[in-house]
Short mmCIF file of C-alpha atoms and ligand atoms in Angstrom, two decimals:
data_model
loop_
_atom_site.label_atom_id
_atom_site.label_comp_id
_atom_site.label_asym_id
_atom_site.label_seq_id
_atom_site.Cartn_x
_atom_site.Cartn_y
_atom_site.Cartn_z
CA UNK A 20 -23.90 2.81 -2.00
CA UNK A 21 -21.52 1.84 0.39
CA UNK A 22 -19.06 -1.40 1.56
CA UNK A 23 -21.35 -3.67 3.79
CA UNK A 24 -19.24 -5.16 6.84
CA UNK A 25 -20.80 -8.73 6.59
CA UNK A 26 -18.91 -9.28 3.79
CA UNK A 27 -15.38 -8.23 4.61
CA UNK A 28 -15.58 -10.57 8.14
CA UNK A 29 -11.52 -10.44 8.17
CA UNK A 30 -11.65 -6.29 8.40
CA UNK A 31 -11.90 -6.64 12.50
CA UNK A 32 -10.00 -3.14 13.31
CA UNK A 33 -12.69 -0.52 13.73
CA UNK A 34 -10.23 2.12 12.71
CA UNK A 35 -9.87 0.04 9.40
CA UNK A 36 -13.24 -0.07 8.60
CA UNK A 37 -13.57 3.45 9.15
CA UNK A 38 -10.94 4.44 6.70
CA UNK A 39 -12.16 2.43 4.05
CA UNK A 40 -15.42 4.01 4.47
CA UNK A 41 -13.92 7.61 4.74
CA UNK A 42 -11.66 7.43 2.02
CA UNK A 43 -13.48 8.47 -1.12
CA UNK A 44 -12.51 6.01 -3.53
CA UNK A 45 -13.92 7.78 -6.35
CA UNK A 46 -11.16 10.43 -6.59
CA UNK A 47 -8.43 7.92 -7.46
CA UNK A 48 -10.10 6.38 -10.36
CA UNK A 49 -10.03 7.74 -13.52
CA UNK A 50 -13.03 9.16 -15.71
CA UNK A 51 -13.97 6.05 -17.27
CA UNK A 52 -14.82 4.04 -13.85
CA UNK A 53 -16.13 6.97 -11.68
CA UNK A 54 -19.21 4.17 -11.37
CA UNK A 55 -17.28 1.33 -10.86
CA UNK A 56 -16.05 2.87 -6.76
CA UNK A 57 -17.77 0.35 -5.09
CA UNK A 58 -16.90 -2.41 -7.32
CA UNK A 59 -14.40 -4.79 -5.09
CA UNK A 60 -11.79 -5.19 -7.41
CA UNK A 61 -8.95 -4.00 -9.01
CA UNK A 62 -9.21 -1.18 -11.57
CA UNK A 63 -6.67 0.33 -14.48
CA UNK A 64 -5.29 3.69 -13.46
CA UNK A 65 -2.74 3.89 -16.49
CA UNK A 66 0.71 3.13 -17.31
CA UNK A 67 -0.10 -0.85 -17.30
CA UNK A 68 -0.73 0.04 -13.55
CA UNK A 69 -3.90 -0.85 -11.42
CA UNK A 70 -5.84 0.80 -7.98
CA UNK A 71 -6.09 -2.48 -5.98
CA UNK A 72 -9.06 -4.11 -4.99
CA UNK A 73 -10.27 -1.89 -1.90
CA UNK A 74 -11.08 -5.01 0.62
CA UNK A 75 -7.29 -6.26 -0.09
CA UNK A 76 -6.34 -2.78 0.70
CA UNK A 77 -7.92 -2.54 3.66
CA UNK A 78 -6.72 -6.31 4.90
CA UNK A 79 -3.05 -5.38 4.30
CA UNK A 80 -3.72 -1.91 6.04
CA UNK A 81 -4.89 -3.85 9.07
CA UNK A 82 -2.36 -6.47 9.10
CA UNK A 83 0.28 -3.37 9.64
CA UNK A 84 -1.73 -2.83 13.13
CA UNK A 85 -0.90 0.98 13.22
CA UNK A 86 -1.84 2.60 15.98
CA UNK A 87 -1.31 6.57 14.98
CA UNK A 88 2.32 6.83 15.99
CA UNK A 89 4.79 4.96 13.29
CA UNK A 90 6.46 6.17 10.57
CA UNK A 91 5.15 4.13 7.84
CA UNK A 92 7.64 3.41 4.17
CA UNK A 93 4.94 2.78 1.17
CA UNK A 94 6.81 1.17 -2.10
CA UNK A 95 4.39 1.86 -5.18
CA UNK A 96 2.07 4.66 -5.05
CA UNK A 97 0.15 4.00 -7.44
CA UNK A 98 -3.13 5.70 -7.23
CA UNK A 99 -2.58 6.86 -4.20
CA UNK A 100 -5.61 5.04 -2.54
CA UNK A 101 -3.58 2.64 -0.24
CA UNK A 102 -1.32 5.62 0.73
CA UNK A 103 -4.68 7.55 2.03
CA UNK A 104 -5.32 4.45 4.66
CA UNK A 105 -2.09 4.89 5.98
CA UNK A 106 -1.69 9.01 6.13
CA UNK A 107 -5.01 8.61 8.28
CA UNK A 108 -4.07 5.13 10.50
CA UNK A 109 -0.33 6.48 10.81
CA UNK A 110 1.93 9.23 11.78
CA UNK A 111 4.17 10.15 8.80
CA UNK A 112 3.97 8.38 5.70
CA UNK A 113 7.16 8.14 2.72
CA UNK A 114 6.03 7.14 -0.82
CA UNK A 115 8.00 6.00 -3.14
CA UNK A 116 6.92 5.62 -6.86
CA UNK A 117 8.90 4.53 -10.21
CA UNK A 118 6.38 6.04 -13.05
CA UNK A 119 6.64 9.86 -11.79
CA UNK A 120 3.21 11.03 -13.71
CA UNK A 121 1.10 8.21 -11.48
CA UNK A 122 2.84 9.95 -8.38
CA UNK A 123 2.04 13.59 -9.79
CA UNK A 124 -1.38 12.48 -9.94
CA UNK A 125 -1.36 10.57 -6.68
CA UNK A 126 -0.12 13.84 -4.68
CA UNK A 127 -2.47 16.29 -6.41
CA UNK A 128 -5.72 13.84 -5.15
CA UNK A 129 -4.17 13.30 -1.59
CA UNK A 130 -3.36 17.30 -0.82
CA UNK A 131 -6.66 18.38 -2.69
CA UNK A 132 -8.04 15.35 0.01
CA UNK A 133 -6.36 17.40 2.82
CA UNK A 134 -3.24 15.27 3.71
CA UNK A 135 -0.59 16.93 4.99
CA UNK A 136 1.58 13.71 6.40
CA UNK A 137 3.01 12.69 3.10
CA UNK A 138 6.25 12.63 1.73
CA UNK A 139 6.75 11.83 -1.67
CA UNK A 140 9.39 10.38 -4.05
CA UNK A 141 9.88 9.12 -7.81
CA UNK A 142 12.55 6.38 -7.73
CA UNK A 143 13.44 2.69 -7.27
CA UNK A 144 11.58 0.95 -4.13
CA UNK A 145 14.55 -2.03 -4.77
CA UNK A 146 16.43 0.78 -2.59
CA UNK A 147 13.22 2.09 -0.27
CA UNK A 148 13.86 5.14 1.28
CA UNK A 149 17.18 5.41 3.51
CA UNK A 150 17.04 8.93 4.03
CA UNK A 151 14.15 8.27 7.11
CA UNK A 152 14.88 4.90 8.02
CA UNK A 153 14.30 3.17 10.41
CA UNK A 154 10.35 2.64 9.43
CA UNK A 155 8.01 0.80 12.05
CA UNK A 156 5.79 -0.51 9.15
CA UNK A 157 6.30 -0.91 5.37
CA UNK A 158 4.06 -1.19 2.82
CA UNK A 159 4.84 -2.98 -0.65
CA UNK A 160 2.39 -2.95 -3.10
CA UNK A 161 3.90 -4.18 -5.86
CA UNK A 162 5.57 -7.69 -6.16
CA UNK A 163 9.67 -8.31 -6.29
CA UNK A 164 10.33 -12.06 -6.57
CA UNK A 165 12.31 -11.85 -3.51
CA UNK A 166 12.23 -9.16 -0.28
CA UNK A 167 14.21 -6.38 -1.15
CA UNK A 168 17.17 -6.35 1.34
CA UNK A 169 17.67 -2.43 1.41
CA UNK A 170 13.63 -2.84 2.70
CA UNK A 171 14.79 -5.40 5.58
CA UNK A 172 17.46 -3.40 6.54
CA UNK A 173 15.05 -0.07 6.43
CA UNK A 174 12.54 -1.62 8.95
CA UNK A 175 13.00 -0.87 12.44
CA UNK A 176 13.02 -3.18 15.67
CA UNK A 177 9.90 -4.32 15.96
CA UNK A 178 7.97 -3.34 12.85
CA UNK A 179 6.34 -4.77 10.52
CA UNK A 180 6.19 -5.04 6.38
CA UNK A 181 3.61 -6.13 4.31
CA UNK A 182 4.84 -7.48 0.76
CA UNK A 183 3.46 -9.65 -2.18
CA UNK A 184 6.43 -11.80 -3.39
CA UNK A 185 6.95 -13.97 -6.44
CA UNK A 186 6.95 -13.96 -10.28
CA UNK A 187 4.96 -11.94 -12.05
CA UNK A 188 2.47 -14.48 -14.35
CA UNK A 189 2.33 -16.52 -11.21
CA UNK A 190 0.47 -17.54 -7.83
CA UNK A 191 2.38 -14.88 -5.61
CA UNK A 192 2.45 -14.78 -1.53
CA UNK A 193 1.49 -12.09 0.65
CA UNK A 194 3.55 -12.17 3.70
CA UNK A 195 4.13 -10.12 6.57
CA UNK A 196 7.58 -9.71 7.74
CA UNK A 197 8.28 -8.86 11.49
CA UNK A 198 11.39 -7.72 12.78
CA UNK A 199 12.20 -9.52 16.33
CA UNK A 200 15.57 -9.65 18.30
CA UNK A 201 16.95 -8.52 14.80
CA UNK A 202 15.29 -11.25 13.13
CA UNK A 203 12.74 -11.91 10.82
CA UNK A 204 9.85 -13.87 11.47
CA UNK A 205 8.15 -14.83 8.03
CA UNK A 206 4.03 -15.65 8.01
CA UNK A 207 2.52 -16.21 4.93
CA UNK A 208 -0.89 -15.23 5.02
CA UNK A 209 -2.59 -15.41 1.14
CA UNK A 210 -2.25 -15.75 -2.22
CA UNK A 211 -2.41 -12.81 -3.98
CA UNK A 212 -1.85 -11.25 -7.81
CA UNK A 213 0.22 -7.29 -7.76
CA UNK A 214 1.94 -6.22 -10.86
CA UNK A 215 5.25 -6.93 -10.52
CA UNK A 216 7.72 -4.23 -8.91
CA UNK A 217 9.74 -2.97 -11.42
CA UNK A 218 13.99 -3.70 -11.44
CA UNK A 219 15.15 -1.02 -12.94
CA UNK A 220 13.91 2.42 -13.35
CA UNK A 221 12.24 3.52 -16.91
N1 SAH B 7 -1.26 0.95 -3.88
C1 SAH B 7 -1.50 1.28 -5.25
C2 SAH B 7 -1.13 0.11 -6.12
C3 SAH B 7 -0.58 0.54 -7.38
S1 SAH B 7 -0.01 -0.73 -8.44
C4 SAH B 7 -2.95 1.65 -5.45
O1 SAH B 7 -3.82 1.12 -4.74
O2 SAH B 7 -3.24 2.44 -6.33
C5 SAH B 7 1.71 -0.82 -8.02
C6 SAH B 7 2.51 0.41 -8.20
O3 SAH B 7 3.87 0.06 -7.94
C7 SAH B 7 2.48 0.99 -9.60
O4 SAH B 7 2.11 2.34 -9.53
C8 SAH B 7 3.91 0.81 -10.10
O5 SAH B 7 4.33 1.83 -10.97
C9 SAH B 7 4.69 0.81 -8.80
N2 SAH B 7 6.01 0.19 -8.91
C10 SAH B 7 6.38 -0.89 -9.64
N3 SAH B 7 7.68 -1.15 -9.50
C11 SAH B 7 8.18 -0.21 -8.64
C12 SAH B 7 9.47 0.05 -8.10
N4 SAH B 7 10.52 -0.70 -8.40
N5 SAH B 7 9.58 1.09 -7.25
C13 SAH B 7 8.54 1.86 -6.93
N6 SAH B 7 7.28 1.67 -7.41
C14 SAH B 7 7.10 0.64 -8.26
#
């Protein structure tokens, strides 16, 4: 089996594609849906947490238009599918994860995958990662009901974030965020459903 291009018209970016089609989705999933990898949707991986629906993955990847250079912020691990699109689209790559077994798992799959651009770290995405700031692209996969300000501040000049916002039994908005002249400019692109990103560490 494998994805079939006609129907993921919106996936334009070759690189994109290829990733998608690279990345063995298999390895993220647990025992129980090790048939279920070409399945276009989103999948349990534990902890009340879910793998997200690969052509959603791939759509957000693209919309991040890396072009092998950037430093790229992740908020919400998960898996670890989502990070593997951007260690291979994107120069350096800092994941940050709130349930520390789901990132254990994530970085044994991604270094037994051969990825040797990630960094990793269990905490709070509310906060990002300040350490490496400035980031040219950020990556939220989890939705806050507003855009974390420490995440605004972390992007640089010029870069973009992708980020699901709004409440968490709700229709939420995927927007991407660019950073222009020091400000933002805001475009909404689809409704989507993420778990909702988590205020305070467990
Ligand atoms: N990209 C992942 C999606 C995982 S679901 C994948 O495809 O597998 C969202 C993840 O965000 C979950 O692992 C959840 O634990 C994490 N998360 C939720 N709130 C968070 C927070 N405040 N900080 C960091 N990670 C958070």
């Amino acid at each position: 089996m494998a994805w079939r291009r006609e129907y993921m018209p919106e996936i334009t970016d070759d690189r994109v594609w290829d990733a998608l089609n690279s990345i063995p989705r298999r390895r993220f999933l647990g025992e129980a849906y090790q048939d279920d990898e070409f399945l276009d949707a989103p999948l349990p991986i534990g902890f009340g947490q879910t793998i997200s629906q690969p052509s959603l993955v791939a759509y957000m990847t693209q919309l991040l238009m890396l072009e092998g250079h950037e430093k790229v912020l992740e908020i919400g691990t998960g898996s670890g599918y989502q990070t593997a699109f951007l260690a291979r689209l994107a120069k350096e790559v800092y994941t940050v994860e709130v349930i520390k077994p789901l990132q254990e798992r994530a970085k044994e799959i991604l270094k037994s995958l051969g990825y040797t651009n990630i960094h990793y770290k269990i905490g709070n995405g509310f906060d990002g990662w300040e350490e490496h700031a400035p980031y040219d692209a950020i990556m939220v996969t989890c939705a806050p009901e507003r855009v974390p300000k420490a995440l605004i501040d972390q992007l640089a000049e010029g870069g973009r974030m992708v980020i699901p916002v709004g409440p968490e039994h709700s229709v939420q908005m995927l927007y991407r965020i660019t950073k222009v002249d020091g400000r933002l400019n805001k475009e909404p692109i689809c409704h989507v459903r993420f778990v909702p990103m988590i205020e305070k560490q467990p």
